[in-house]
Coordinates of C-alpha atoms in Angstrom, one line a residue:
M1 CA -90.7 159.4 94.1
T2 CA -87.3 161.1 94.2
K3 CA -85.2 160.2 90.7
Y4 CA -82.1 159.2 93.0
K5 CA -78.9 158.3 90.7
P6 CA -78.5 154.9 90.7
Y7 CA -76.3 153.0 92.0
E8 CA -74.6 151.3 90.4
K9 CA -73.9 154.6 89.0
L10 CA -72.4 156.4 91.7
D11 CA -69.2 158.3 91.7
L12 CA -66.8 160.1 94.9
T13 CA -68.3 163.1 93.8
D14 CA -71.5 161.3 94.8
D15 CA -72.3 161.8 99.3
F16 CA -72.6 158.6 99.7
M17 CA -69.4 156.3 98.0
F18 CA -67.6 160.0 98.8
S19 CA -68.5 159.1 102.2
Y20 CA -68.5 154.6 102.3
V21 CA -65.1 154.5 100.3
M22 CA -63.2 156.6 102.3
R23 CA -64.0 154.8 105.3
S24 CA -63.4 151.8 104.0
N25 CA -59.6 152.3 102.9
R26 CA -57.8 154.0 105.3
E27 CA -55.1 154.4 103.1
L28 CA -56.5 156.5 100.5
C29 CA -57.9 158.6 103.2
R30 CA -54.7 159.2 104.8
Q31 CA -52.9 159.8 101.9
L32 CA -55.5 162.7 100.6
L33 CA -55.4 164.1 104.3
E34 CA -51.4 164.0 103.3
T35 CA -51.4 165.5 100.3
I36 CA -53.9 168.1 101.3
L37 CA -52.3 169.2 104.5
N38 CA -49.0 168.8 103.2
F39 CA -47.3 166.9 106.7
P40 CA -46.7 164.0 107.2
I41 CA -49.6 161.7 108.6
D42 CA -48.7 158.6 110.1
R43 CA -51.6 156.6 110.3
I44 CA -55.4 158.0 111.1
D45 CA -58.5 156.3 113.0
F46 CA -61.8 156.6 111.9
I47 CA -64.1 158.7 114.8
S48 CA -67.3 157.9 112.6
S49 CA -68.7 158.6 108.9
Q50 CA -72.0 160.5 108.1
E51 CA -72.0 161.3 112.2
T52 CA -74.3 163.2 113.6
I53 CA -72.9 166.0 116.7
D54 CA -75.5 167.1 118.8
T55 CA -74.2 168.6 121.7
Y56 CA -77.2 170.8 122.9
A57 CA -81.1 169.4 122.5
F58 CA -82.0 171.8 120.0
S59 CA -78.8 172.7 118.8
K60 CA -78.1 172.5 115.2
G61 CA -76.7 169.2 114.6
V62 CA -73.3 168.4 112.1
R63 CA -73.2 165.8 110.6
L64 CA -69.7 164.7 108.9
D65 CA -68.7 163.1 106.0
I66 CA -65.3 161.9 107.3
F67 CA -64.3 162.1 110.2
A68 CA -60.8 160.8 112.5
K69 CA -58.1 161.4 114.2
S70 CA -54.3 160.6 114.3
G71 CA -52.7 161.4 117.3
N72 CA -53.8 164.3 118.6
K73 CA -55.0 165.7 115.8
S74 CA -58.1 165.5 114.1
F75 CA -60.2 165.6 110.4
D76 CA -63.2 166.6 109.3
V77 CA -63.3 166.2 105.7
E78 CA -65.9 167.4 103.6
L79 CA -67.2 167.1 100.0
Q80 CA -69.0 170.0 98.7
T81 CA -70.7 169.8 95.5
S82 CA -73.3 172.5 95.1
N83 CA -72.1 176.5 96.3
K84 CA -74.3 177.7 98.3
R85 CA -71.8 181.1 99.6
D86 CA -72.3 179.4 103.3
L87 CA -69.3 177.9 103.8
P88 CA -67.2 180.0 106.3
Q89 CA -70.2 180.1 108.6
R90 CA -70.7 176.3 107.9
S91 CA -66.6 175.5 109.0
R92 CA -67.2 177.9 112.5
Y93 CA -70.1 176.0 113.7
Y94 CA -68.3 172.5 112.1
Q95 CA -65.7 173.2 113.9
S96 CA -66.9 174.7 117.7
Q97 CA -69.1 171.2 117.6
M98 CA -66.1 169.0 116.8
D99 CA -64.5 170.2 119.9
T100 CA -67.3 170.7 122.1
A101 CA -67.3 166.8 120.8
M102 CA -64.6 166.9 121.7
L103 CA -64.3 168.3 125.4
Q104 CA -67.0 166.3 125.6
K105 CA -65.1 162.8 126.4
G106 CA -63.2 164.6 129.1
Q107 CA -60.7 167.0 127.5
M108 CA -59.9 169.7 129.0
Y109 CA -59.8 172.8 126.8
R110 CA -54.6 173.3 127.4
E111 CA -55.8 168.7 126.0
L112 CA -57.1 169.7 122.7
G113 CA -55.5 169.7 120.3
D114 CA -55.0 171.0 116.7
S115 CA -58.9 170.0 114.2
Y116 CA -58.7 170.7 110.5
I117 CA -61.5 171.1 109.0
I118 CA -61.1 170.2 105.3
F119 CA -63.7 171.3 102.3
L120 CA -62.8 169.2 98.9
C121 CA -65.6 171.3 96.1
T122 CA -65.6 170.6 92.9
F123 CA -65.8 174.6 92.7
D124 CA -64.3 177.6 93.6
P125 CA -65.2 178.8 97.0
F126 CA -63.8 182.3 96.8
G127 CA -63.6 183.0 93.0
Y128 CA -59.2 183.6 93.6
G129 CA -58.3 180.6 91.7
Q130 CA -56.4 178.6 94.2
Y131 CA -55.9 175.4 94.2
I132 CA -55.9 175.7 98.4
Y133 CA -57.5 178.1 100.7
S134 CA -56.0 178.3 104.2
F135 CA -57.3 180.0 107.4
Q136 CA -55.6 180.1 110.6
N137 CA -56.8 183.0 113.1
S138 CA -54.3 186.1 114.3
C139 CA -54.4 189.4 115.6
T140 CA -56.0 191.5 112.8
E141 CA -53.6 194.4 114.2
L142 CA -50.2 192.4 114.6
Q143 CA -51.2 190.1 111.4
A144 CA -47.9 188.3 112.3
I145 CA -48.7 187.5 115.7
A146 CA -50.8 183.8 115.3
L147 CA -53.7 183.2 118.2
N148 CA -51.9 179.4 117.7
D149 CA -55.0 177.8 119.2
G150 CA -54.6 174.5 116.8
A151 CA -57.4 175.0 114.7
Y152 CA -57.8 174.9 111.0
K153 CA -59.7 175.9 108.0
V154 CA -59.0 174.4 104.9
F155 CA -60.7 174.6 101.3
V156 CA -59.4 173.3 98.2
N157 CA -60.5 174.0 94.6
A158 CA -60.5 171.1 92.2
Q159 CA -61.1 173.7 89.6
G160 CA -57.8 175.9 90.5
T161 CA -55.3 177.3 88.5
H162 CA -52.7 179.0 90.9
G163 CA -50.7 177.4 93.7
V164 CA -48.2 174.6 94.4
I165 CA -49.5 171.2 95.3
R166 CA -48.5 167.5 94.5
D167 CA -48.8 166.8 91.2
E168 CA -51.1 162.9 92.3
L169 CA -53.6 165.8 94.3
K170 CA -53.5 167.4 90.7
E171 CA -54.6 164.7 89.2
F172 CA -56.6 163.6 91.9
L173 CA -58.4 167.1 92.2
L174 CA -58.4 166.4 87.8
F175 CA -60.8 163.2 88.4
L176 CA -63.2 164.4 90.6
M177 CA -63.9 167.3 88.3
S178 CA -63.9 164.1 85.2
P179 CA -64.1 160.5 86.7
G180 CA -64.9 159.3 82.9
R181 CA -61.8 160.9 81.9
F182 CA -59.7 158.2 83.7
K183 CA -60.9 154.6 82.4
T184 CA -58.0 152.9 83.7
R185 CA -56.1 152.0 87.3
D186 CA -52.7 153.1 85.0
N187 CA -53.2 156.6 86.9
G188 CA -51.2 158.3 90.8
E189 CA -52.2 156.4 93.9
L190 CA -54.7 158.3 95.0
V191 CA -56.7 157.6 91.9
K192 CA -55.6 154.4 91.2
K193 CA -57.2 154.0 94.6
A194 CA -60.1 156.1 94.2
I195 CA -61.3 154.2 91.4
I196 CA -60.4 150.4 92.9
G197 CA -62.2 152.3 95.6
V198 CA -65.8 153.1 93.7
E199 CA -65.9 149.7 91.1
E200 CA -65.7 147.9 94.5
G201 CA -68.5 150.2 95.8
R202 CA -70.1 149.3 93.5
R203 CA -69.8 145.4 93.1
N204 CA -70.6 145.8 96.6
E205 CA -74.5 144.1 97.9
E206 CA -74.0 145.6 101.2
W207 CA -73.3 149.3 100.3
R208 CA -76.2 148.6 97.6
L209 CA -78.9 148.1 99.8
I210 CA -78.3 150.5 102.3
Y211 CA -78.2 153.3 99.6
M212 CA -81.7 152.0 98.7
T213 CA -83.1 151.8 101.8
L214 CA -81.8 155.4 102.8
M215 CA -83.1 156.6 99.1
T216 CA -86.6 154.9 100.1
K217 CA -86.9 156.8 103.5
F218 CA -86.2 159.7 101.4
D219 CA -88.8 159.2 99.5
E220 CA -91.4 158.5 102.5
L221 CA -90.0 161.7 104.2
L222 CA -89.7 164.5 101.5
A223 CA -94.3 162.3 100.4
E224 CA -95.1 162.5 104.6
G225 CA -93.2 165.7 104.5
K226 CA -95.6 167.5 101.3
E227 CA -99.0 165.8 103.7
Q228 CA -97.9 167.7 106.3
G229 CA -97.3 170.8 104.5
L230 CA -100.7 170.6 102.0
A231 CA -102.7 170.3 105.8
E232 CA -100.2 172.6 107.2
G233 CA -101.8 175.0 104.4
R234 CA -105.4 174.5 104.1
R235 CA -104.8 175.0 108.2
E236 CA -104.1 178.8 107.2
G237 CA -105.5 179.5 104.4
M238 CA -109.3 178.4 106.0
R239 CA -108.2 181.4 109.5
Q240 CA -106.3 183.6 107.0
G241 CA -109.9 183.5 105.0
I242 CA -112.7 183.4 107.8
L243 CA -110.7 186.6 109.4
E244 CA -110.8 188.5 105.7
G245 CA -114.8 187.7 105.9
R246 CA -115.2 187.3 102.5
L247 CA -115.8 184.4 99.9
E248 CA -112.0 186.3 98.0
G249 CA -110.6 186.3 101.4
R250 CA -110.8 182.7 102.1
L251 CA -109.8 181.6 98.4
E252 CA -106.7 183.9 98.7
G253 CA -106.0 182.6 101.7
R254 CA -106.0 179.3 101.0
L255 CA -104.0 179.3 98.3
E256 CA -101.4 182.3 100.2
G257 CA -101.4 179.7 103.0
R258 CA -100.8 176.2 101.4
L259 CA -98.2 177.9 99.5
E260 CA -96.8 178.6 102.3
G261 CA -97.2 176.0 104.3
E262 CA -95.7 173.9 101.6
N263 CA -92.6 176.0 101.2
R264 CA -91.8 176.1 104.9
F265 CA -91.7 172.3 105.4
A266 CA -90.5 171.3 102.7
R267 CA -87.8 174.5 103.7
L268 CA -86.9 172.3 106.9
T269 CA -87.5 168.8 105.4
E270 CA -84.1 170.0 103.3
I271 CA -82.3 170.7 106.6
L272 CA -83.6 167.7 108.3
L273 CA -82.4 165.7 105.4
L274 CA -79.3 167.1 104.8
E275 CA -77.7 167.1 108.6
G276 CA -79.7 162.8 108.6
K277 CA -81.7 163.8 111.1
L278 CA -84.2 162.3 110.4
T279 CA -85.6 161.2 113.8
D280 CA -86.5 164.9 114.3
L281 CA -88.1 164.8 110.3
Q282 CA -90.3 161.9 111.6
R283 CA -91.1 163.6 114.8
S284 CA -91.9 166.6 113.7
I285 CA -94.6 165.3 110.8
T286 CA -97.0 164.5 114.0
D287 CA -95.9 166.3 116.7
T288 CA -97.2 170.7 116.3
E289 CA -95.5 172.1 118.6
F290 CA -92.0 170.7 118.2
R291 CA -92.3 171.0 114.3
E292 CA -93.3 175.0 115.4
Q293 CA -89.6 174.9 118.2
L294 CA -87.7 173.6 114.5
Y295 CA -89.6 176.5 112.8
L296 CA -87.7 178.6 115.5
I297 CA -84.6 177.5 115.3
Y298 CA -83.9 177.5 111.7
K299 CA -85.8 180.7 111.9
L300 CA -88.4 179.5 109.1
S301 CA -90.2 182.1 110.0
K302 CA -94.0 182.2 108.1

């Protein structure tokens, strides 16, 4: 069984608590967006929390931590605690999926409002020490010409030291890095609301039940995935061993095939779990053809 973090010890930097605290406190989420983007936001409406957007049958779905809108502006806030070095590509994909989702709701291209992909990182994603890295599309030859497509990508660095940001945001980033240092509620509004949100969240029995259910499901899927990987590896090993026609070949083939099958299915399991695609994962365990399609989609070659 996976040794997951006890519910009563979850902090705001834990994906589950971050999503539920932000969604339960509209004002906290609004103020956080306002301090990061540095423009006034009157109110926000949540479109979803950890919603998976699937735009095409076999597309790579997007699981959003916080998906909200304010007027004609839409926001996706993603908490990132580990640097997988794919944030630029991930931001590009998330933004395209958000736009597609909005168009599917009946909008024309010209009606698309501004969209903001915000990665709240506990590490420096680019290594220059900036608190905030903001990106917009502009002309390569003439940088002064902006594309004005309304697409914004913002990376917030909790370890930043350079740039000008509001004091309350700076305090909030310190809180993300060291929540144990902020024992009391005698802090700025952002941190105060975050502390109260986490405290109340830890006492919320409904949230606890959801978290424990998710972790139990996670364990079950991992166990099923491991067993499927073992079976797949054994079959591949037998095939390779028979082709070799020698005992040594069969033994080596079994071992290599078993490890290969385990590793490949483990990678697929991790991807689908991270994206919240539990239905696809469950189907892939028993549906060999569907599993092979997923291997191709996610480029998990043998």
